[in-house]
PDB file of C-alpha atoms in Angstrom:
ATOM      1  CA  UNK A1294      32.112  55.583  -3.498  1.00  0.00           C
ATOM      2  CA  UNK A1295      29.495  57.394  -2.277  1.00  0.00           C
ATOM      3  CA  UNK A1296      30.251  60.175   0.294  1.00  0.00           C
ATOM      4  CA  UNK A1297      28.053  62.073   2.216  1.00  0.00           C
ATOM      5  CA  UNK A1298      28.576  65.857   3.602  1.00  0.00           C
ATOM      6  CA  UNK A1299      27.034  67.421   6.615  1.00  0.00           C
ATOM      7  CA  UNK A1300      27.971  70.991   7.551  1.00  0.00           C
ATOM      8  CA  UNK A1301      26.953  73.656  10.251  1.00  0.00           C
ATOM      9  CA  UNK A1302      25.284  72.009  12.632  1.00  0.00           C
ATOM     10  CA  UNK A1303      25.559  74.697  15.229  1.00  0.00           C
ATOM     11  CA  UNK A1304      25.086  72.288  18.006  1.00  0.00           C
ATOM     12  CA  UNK A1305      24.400  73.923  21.637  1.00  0.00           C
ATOM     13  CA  UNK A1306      24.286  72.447  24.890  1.00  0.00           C
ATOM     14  CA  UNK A1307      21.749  70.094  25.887  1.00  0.00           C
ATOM     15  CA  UNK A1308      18.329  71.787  26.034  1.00  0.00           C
ATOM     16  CA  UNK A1309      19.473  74.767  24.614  1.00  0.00           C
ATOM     17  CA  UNK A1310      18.213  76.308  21.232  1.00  0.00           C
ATOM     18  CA  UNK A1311      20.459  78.306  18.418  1.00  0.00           C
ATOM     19  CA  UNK A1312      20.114  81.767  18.422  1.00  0.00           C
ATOM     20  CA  UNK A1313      16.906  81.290  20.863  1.00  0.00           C
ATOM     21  CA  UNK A1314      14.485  80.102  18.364  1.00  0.00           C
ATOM     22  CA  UNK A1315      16.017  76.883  16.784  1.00  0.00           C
ATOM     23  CA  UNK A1316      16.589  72.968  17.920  1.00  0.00           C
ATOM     24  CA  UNK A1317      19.909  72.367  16.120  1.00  0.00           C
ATOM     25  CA  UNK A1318      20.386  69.157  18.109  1.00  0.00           C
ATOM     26  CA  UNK A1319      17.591  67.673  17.405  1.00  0.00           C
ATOM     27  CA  UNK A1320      17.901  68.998  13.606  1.00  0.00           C
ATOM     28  CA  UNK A1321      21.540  67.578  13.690  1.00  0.00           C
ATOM     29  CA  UNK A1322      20.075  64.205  15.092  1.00  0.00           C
ATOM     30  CA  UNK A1323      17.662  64.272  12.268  1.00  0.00           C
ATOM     31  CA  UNK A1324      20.093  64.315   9.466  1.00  0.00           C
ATOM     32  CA  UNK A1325      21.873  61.464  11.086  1.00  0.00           C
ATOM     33  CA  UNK A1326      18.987  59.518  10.629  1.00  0.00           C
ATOM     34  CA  UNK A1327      18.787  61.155   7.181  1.00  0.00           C
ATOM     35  CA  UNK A1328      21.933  59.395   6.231  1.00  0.00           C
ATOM     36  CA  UNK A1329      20.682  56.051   7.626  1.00  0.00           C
ATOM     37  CA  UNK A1330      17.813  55.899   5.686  1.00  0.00           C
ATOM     38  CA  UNK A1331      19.300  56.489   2.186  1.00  0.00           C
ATOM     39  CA  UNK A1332      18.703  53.736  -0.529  1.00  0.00           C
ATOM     40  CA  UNK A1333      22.489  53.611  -0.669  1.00  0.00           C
ATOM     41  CA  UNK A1334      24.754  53.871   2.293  1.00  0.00           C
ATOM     42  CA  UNK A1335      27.382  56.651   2.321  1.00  0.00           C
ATOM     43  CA  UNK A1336      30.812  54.796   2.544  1.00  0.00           C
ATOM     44  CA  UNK A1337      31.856  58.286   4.148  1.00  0.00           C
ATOM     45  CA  UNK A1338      30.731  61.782   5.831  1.00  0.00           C
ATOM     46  CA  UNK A1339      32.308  64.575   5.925  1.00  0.00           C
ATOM     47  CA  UNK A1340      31.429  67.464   8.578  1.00  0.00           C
ATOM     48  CA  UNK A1341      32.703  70.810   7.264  1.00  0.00           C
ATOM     49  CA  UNK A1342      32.713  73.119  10.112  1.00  0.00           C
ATOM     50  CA  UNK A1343      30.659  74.785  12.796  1.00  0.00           C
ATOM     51  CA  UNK A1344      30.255  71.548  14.228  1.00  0.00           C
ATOM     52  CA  UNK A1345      29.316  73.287  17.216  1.00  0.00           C
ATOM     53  CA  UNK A1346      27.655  76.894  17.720  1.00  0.00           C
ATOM     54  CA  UNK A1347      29.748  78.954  21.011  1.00  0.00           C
ATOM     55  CA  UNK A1348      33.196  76.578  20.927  1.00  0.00           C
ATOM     56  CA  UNK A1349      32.109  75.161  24.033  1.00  0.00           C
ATOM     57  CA  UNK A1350      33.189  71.816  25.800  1.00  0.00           C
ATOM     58  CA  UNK A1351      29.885  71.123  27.020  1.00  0.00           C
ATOM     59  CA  UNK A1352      28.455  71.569  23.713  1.00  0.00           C
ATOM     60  CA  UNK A1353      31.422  69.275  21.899  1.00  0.00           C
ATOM     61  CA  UNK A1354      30.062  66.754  24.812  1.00  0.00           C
ATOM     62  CA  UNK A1355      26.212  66.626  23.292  1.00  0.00           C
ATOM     63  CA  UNK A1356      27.964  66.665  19.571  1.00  0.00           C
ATOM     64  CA  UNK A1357      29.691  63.446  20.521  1.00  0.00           C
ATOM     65  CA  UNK A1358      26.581  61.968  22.142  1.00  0.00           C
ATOM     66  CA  UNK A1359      24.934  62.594  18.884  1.00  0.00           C
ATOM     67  CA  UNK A1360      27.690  61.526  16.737  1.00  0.00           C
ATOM     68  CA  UNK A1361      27.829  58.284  18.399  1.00  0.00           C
ATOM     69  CA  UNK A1362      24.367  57.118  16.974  1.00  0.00           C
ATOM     70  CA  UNK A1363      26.142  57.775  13.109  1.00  0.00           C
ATOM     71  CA  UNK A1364      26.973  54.180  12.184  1.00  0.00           C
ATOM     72  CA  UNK A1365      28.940  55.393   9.445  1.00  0.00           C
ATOM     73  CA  UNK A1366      32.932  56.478   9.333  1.00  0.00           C
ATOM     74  CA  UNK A1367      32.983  60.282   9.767  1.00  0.00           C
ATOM     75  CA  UNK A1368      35.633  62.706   9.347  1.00  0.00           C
ATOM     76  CA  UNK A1369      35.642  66.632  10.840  1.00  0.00           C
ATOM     77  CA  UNK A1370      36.972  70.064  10.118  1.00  0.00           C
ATOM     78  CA  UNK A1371      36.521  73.105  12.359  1.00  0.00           C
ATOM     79  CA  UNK A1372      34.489  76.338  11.422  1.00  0.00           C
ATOM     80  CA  UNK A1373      34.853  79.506  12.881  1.00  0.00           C
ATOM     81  CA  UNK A1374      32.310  78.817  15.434  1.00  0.00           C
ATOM     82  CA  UNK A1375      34.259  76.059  16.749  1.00  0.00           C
ATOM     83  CA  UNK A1376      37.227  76.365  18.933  1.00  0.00           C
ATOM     84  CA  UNK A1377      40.437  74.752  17.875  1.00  0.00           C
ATOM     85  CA  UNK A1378      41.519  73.312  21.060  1.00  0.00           C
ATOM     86  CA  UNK A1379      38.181  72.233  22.440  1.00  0.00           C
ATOM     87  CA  UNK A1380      37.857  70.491  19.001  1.00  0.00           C
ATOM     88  CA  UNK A1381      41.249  69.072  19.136  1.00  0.00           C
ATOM     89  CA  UNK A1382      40.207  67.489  22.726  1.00  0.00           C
ATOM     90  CA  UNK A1383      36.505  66.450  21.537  1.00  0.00           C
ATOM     91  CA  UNK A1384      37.721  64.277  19.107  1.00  0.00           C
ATOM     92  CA  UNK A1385      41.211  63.484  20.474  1.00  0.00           C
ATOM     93  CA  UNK A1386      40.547  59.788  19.447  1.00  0.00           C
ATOM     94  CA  UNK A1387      40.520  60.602  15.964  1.00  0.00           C
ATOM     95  CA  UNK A1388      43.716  59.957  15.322  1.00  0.00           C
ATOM     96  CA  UNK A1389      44.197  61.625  11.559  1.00  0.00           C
ATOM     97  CA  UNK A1390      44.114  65.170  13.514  1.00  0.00           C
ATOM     98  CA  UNK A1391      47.257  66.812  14.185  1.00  0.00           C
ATOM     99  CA  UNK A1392      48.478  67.204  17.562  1.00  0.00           C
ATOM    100  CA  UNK A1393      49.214  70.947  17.491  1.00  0.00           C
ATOM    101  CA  UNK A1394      48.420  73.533  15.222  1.00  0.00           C
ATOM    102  CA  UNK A1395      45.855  74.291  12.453  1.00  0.00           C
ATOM    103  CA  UNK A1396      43.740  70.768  12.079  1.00  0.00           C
ATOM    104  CA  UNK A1397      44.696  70.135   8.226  1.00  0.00           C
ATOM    105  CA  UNK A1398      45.431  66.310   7.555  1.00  0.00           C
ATOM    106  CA  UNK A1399      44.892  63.892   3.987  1.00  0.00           C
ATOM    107  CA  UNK A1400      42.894  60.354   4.349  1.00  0.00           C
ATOM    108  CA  UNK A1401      44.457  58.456   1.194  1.00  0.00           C
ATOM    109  CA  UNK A1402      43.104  55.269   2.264  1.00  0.00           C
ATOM    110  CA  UNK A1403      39.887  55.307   0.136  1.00  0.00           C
ATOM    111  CA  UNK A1404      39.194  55.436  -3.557  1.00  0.00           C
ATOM    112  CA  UNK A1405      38.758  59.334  -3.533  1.00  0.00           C
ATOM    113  CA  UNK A1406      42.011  60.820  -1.498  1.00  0.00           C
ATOM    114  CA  UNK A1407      40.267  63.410   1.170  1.00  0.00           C
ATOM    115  CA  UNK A1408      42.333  66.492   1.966  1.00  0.00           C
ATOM    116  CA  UNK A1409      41.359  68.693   4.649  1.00  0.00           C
ATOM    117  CA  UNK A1410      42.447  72.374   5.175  1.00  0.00           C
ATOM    118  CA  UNK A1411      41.426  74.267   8.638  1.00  0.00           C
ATOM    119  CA  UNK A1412      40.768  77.915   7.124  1.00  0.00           C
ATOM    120  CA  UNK A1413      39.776  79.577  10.467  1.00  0.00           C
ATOM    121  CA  UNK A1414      41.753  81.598  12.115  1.00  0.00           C
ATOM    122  CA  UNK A1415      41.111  81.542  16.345  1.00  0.00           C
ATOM    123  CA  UNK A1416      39.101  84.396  17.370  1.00  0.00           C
ATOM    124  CA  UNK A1417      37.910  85.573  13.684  1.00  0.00           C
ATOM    125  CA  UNK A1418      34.943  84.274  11.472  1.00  0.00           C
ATOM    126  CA  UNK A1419      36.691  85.353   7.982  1.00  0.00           C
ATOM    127  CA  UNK A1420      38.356  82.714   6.715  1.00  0.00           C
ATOM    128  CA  UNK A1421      42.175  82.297   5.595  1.00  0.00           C
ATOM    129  CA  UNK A1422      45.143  79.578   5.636  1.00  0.00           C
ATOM    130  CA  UNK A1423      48.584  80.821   6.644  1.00  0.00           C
ATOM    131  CA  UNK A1424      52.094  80.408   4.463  1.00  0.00           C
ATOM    132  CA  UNK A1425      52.951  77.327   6.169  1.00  0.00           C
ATOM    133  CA  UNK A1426      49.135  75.894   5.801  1.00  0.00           C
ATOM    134  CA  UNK A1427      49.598  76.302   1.915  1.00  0.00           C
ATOM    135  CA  UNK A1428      53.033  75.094   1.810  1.00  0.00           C
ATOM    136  CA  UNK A1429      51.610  71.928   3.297  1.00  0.00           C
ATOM    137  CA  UNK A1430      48.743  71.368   1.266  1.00  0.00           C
ATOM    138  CA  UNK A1431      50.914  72.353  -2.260  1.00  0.00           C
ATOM    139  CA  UNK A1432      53.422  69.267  -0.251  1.00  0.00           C
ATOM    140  CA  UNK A1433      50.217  67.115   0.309  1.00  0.00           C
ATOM    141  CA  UNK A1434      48.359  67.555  -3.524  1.00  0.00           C
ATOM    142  CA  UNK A1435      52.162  67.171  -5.281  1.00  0.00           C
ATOM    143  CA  UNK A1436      52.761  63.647  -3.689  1.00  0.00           C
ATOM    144  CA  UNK A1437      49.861  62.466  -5.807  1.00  0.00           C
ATOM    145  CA  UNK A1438      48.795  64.064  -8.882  1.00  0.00           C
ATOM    146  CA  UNK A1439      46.696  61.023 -10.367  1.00  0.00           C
ATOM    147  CA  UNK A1440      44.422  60.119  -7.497  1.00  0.00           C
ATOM    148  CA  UNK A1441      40.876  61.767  -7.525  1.00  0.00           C
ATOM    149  CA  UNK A1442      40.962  64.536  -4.715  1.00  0.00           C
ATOM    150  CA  UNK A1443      38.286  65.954  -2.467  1.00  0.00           C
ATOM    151  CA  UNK A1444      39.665  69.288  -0.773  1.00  0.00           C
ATOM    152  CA  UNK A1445      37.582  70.343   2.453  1.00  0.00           C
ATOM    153  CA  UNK A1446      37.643  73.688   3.977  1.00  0.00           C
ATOM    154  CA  UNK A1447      35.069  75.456   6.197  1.00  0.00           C
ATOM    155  CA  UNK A1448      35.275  79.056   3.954  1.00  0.00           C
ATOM    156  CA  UNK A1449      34.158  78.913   0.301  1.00  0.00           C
ATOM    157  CA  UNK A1450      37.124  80.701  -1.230  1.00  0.00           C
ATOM    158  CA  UNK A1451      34.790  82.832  -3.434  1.00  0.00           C
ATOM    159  CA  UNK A1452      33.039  86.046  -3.742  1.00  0.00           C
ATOM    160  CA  UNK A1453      28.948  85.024  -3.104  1.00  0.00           C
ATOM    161  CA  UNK A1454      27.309  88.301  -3.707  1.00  0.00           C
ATOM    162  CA  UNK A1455      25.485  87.927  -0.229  1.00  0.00           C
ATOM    163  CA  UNK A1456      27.017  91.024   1.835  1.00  0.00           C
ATOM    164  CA  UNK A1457      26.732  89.656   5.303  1.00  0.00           C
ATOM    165  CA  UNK A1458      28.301  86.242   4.239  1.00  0.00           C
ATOM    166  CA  UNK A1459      30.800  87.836   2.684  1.00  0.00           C
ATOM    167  CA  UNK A1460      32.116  90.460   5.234  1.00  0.00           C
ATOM    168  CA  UNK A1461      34.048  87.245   6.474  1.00  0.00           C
ATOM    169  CA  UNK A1462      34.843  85.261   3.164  1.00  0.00           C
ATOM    170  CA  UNK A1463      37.660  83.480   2.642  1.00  0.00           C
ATOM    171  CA  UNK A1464      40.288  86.534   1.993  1.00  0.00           C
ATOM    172  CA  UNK A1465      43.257  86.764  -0.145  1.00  0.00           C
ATOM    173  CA  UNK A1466      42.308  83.066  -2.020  1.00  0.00           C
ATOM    174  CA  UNK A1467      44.861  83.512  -5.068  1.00  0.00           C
ATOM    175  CA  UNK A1468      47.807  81.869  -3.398  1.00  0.00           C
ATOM    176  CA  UNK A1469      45.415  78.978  -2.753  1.00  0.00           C
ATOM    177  CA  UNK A1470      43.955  79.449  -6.006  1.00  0.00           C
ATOM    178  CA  UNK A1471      47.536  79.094  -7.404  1.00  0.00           C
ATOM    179  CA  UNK A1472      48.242  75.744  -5.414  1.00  0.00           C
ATOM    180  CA  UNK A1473      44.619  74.057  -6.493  1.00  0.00           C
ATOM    181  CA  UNK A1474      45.002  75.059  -9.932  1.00  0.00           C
ATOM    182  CA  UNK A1475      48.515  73.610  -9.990  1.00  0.00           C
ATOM    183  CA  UNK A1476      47.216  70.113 -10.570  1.00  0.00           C
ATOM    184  CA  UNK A1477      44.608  68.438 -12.631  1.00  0.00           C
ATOM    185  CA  UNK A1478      42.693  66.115 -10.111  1.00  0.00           C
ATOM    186  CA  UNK A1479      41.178  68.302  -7.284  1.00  0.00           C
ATOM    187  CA  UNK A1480      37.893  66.748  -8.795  1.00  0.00           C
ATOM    188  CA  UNK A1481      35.513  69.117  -6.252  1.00  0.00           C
ATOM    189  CA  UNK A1482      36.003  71.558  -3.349  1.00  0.00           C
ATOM    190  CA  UNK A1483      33.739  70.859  -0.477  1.00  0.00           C
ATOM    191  CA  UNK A1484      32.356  73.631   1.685  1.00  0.00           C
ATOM    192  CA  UNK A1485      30.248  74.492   4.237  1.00  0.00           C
ATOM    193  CA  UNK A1486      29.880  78.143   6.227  1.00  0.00           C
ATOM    194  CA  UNK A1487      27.213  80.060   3.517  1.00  0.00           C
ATOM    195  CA  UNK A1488      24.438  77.223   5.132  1.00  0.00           C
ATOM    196  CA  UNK A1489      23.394  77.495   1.235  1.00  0.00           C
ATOM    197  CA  UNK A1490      24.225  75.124  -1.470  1.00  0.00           C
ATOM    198  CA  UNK A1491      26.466  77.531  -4.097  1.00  0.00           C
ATOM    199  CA  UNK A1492      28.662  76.350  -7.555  1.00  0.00           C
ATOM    200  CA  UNK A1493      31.416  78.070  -8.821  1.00  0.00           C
ATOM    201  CA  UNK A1494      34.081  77.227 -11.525  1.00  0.00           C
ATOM    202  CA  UNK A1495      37.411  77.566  -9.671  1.00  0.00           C
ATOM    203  CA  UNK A1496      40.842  77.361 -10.238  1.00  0.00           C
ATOM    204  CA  UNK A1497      40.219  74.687 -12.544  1.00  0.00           C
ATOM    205  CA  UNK A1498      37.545  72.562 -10.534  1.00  0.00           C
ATOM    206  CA  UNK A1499      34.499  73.534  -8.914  1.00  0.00           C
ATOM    207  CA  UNK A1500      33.344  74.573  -5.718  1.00  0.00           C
ATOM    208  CA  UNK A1501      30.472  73.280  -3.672  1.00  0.00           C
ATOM    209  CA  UNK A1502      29.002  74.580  -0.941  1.00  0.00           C
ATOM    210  CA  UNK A1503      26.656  72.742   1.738  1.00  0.00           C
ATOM    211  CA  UNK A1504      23.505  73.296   3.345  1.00  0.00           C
ATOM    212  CA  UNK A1505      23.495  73.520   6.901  1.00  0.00           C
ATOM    213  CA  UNK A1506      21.686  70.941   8.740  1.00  0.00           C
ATOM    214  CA  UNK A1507      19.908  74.167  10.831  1.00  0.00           C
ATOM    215  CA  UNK A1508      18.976  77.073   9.255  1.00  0.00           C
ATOM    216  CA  UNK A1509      19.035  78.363   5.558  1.00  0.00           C
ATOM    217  CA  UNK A1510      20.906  82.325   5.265  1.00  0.00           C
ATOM    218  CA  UNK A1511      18.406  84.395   3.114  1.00  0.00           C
ATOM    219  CA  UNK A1512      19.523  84.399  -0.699  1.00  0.00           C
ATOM    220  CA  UNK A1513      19.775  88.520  -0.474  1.00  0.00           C
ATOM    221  CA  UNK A1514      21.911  90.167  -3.238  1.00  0.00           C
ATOM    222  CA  UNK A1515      21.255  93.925  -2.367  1.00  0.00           C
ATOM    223  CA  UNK A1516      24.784  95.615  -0.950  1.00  0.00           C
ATOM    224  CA  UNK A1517      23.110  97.257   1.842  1.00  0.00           C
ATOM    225  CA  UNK A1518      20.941  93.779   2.726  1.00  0.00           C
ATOM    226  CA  UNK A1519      20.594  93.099   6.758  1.00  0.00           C
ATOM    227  CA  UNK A1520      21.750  89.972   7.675  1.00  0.00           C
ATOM    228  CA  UNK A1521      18.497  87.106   7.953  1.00  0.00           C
ATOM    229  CA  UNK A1522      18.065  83.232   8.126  1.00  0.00           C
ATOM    230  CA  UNK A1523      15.005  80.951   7.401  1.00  0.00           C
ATOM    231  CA  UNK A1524      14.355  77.612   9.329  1.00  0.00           C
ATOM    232  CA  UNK A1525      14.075  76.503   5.484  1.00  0.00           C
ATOM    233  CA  UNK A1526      14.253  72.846   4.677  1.00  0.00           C
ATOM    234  CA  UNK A1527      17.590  71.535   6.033  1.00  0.00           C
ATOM    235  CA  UNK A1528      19.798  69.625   3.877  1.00  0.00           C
ATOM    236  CA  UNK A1529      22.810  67.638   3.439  1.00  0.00           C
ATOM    237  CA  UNK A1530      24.878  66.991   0.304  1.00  0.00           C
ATOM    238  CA  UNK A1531      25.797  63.723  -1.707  1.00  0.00           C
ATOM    239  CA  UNK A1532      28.956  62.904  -3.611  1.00  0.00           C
ATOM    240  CA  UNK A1533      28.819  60.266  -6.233  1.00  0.00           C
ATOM    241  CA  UNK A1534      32.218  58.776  -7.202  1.00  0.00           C
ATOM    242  CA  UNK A1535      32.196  56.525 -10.080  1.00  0.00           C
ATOM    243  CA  UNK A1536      35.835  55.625 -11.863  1.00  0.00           C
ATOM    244  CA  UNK A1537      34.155  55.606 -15.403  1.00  0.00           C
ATOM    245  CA  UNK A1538      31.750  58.660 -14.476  1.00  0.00           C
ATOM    246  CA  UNK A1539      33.789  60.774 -11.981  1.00  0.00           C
ATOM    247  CA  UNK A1540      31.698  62.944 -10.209  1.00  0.00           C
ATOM    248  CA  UNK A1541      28.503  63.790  -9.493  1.00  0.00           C
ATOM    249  CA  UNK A1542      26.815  65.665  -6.291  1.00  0.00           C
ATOM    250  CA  UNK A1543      23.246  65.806  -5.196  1.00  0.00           C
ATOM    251  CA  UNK A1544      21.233  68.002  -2.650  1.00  0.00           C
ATOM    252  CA  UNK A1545      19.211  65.620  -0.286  1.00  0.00           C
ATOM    253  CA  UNK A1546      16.968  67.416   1.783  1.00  0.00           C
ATOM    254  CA  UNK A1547      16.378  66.057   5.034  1.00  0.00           C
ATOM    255  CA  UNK A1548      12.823  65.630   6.617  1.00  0.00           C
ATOM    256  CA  UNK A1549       9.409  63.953   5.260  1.00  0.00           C
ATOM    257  CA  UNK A1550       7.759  65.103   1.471  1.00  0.00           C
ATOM    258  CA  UNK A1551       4.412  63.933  -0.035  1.00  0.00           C
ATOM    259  CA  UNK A1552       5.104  61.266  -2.307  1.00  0.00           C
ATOM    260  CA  UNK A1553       6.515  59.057  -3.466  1.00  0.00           C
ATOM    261  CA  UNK A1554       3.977  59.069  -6.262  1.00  0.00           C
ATOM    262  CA  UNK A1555       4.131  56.205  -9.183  1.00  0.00           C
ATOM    263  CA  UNK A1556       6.154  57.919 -12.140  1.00  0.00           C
ATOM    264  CA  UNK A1557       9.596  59.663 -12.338  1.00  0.00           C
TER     265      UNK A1557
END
């Protein structure tokens, strides 16, 4: 199975840029193609927050016109740029998202079981799931402890060492450190939010971070470091299932290289 992830897309309204200075839409429209054009289609994609850049209907409007040119099954999570309700109503035909409350929901109908935790909390960019958000995901990971999981969240529950990003980390992450680490087949923890691909070893699995389809956040490390972004090369990430191999996840930058030249 191979599963494709595309995160912070930012998208504004029509014929508006991000932040003034950046065509997210068309960038977002660009890494649908992206996906299209692989040598191997994704079987899935997975959107990992910030779908959308204000919370905006009008701008959940232009994400759905753009959405509607990906030929392949999608799924969604909210970031902290989104809002929950406008979300809810965006994609109020996707059936798999609750009704009411925080958007988390499990797809067990592939080979790798997708379970999907809403970390934001309305109002706030830090990152956080409440006691009754954990209870259902320990409920959720305990009814199968064999299948191969994916676990999706907007917040990387981690420390990154970039001050800006993480003034509004994922806080207080041992009681869902606790729950992960409980059982032995979260193979990988999907991400998106740092619009950098980061690793970490974590409560028994690993971590994984996405690019953003926009803009890159400047790899900064200094404590007192202002807050900065790059229009960088925009990627998306690639999940490899394989039942004899597990698996494996590649970087696939999105937009036109030199090459391909005759030897590997």
């Amino acid at each position: 199975m191979l599963i494709a992830q595309i995160s912070d897309p930012h998208v504004r309204p029509a014929g508006q840029l991000y932040q003034g200075v950046v065509d997210s839409n068309r960038m977002f429209e660009e890494a649908i193609a992206h996906l299209h054009a692989l040598d191997r289609r994704p079987d899935l994609v997975l959107l990992t927050g910030d779908l959308v850049d204000e919370g905006r209907s009008e701008e959940y409007a232009e994400a759905r016109r753009l959405l509607a040119k990906l030929s392949i099954p999608y799924l969604v999570i909210p970031g902290n740029h989104d809002h929950r309700e406008n979300f809810r109503t965006a994609f109020a035909d996707h059936a798999y998202l609750p009704a009411t409350g925080a958007l988390h929901y499990c797809i067990d109908t592939h080979p790798v079981r997708i379970v999907a935790l809403d970390s934001c909390i309305p109002g706030l960019h830090h990152g956080h799931v409440d006691a009754e958000g954990l209870a259902w995901l320990q409920r959720t990971i305990e009814a199968d402890r064999e299948k191969p999981t994916l676990l999706m969240l907007h917040h990387p529950p981690f420390t990154s060492g970039i001050p800006y990003m993480d003034s509004y980390r994922y806080i207080d992450t041992a009681p869902l450190e606790a729950i992960v680490r409980s059982v032995g087949n979260i193979e990988l923890v999907l991400c998106g939010h740092v619009h950098r691909t980061m690793l970490k070893r974590w409560a028994g699995t690993v971590v994984c971070s996405c690019p953003s389809s926009t803009t890159e956040i400047a790899l900064q490390l200094a404590p007192d470091a202002a807050p900065a972004s790059y229009l960088g090369r925009p990627g998306c990430m690639l999940h490899l299932w394989d039942e004899a191999q597990g698996m494996v996840s590649h970087v696939s930058y999105i937009g036109k290289m030199d090459g391909p030249y005759p030897f590997a």
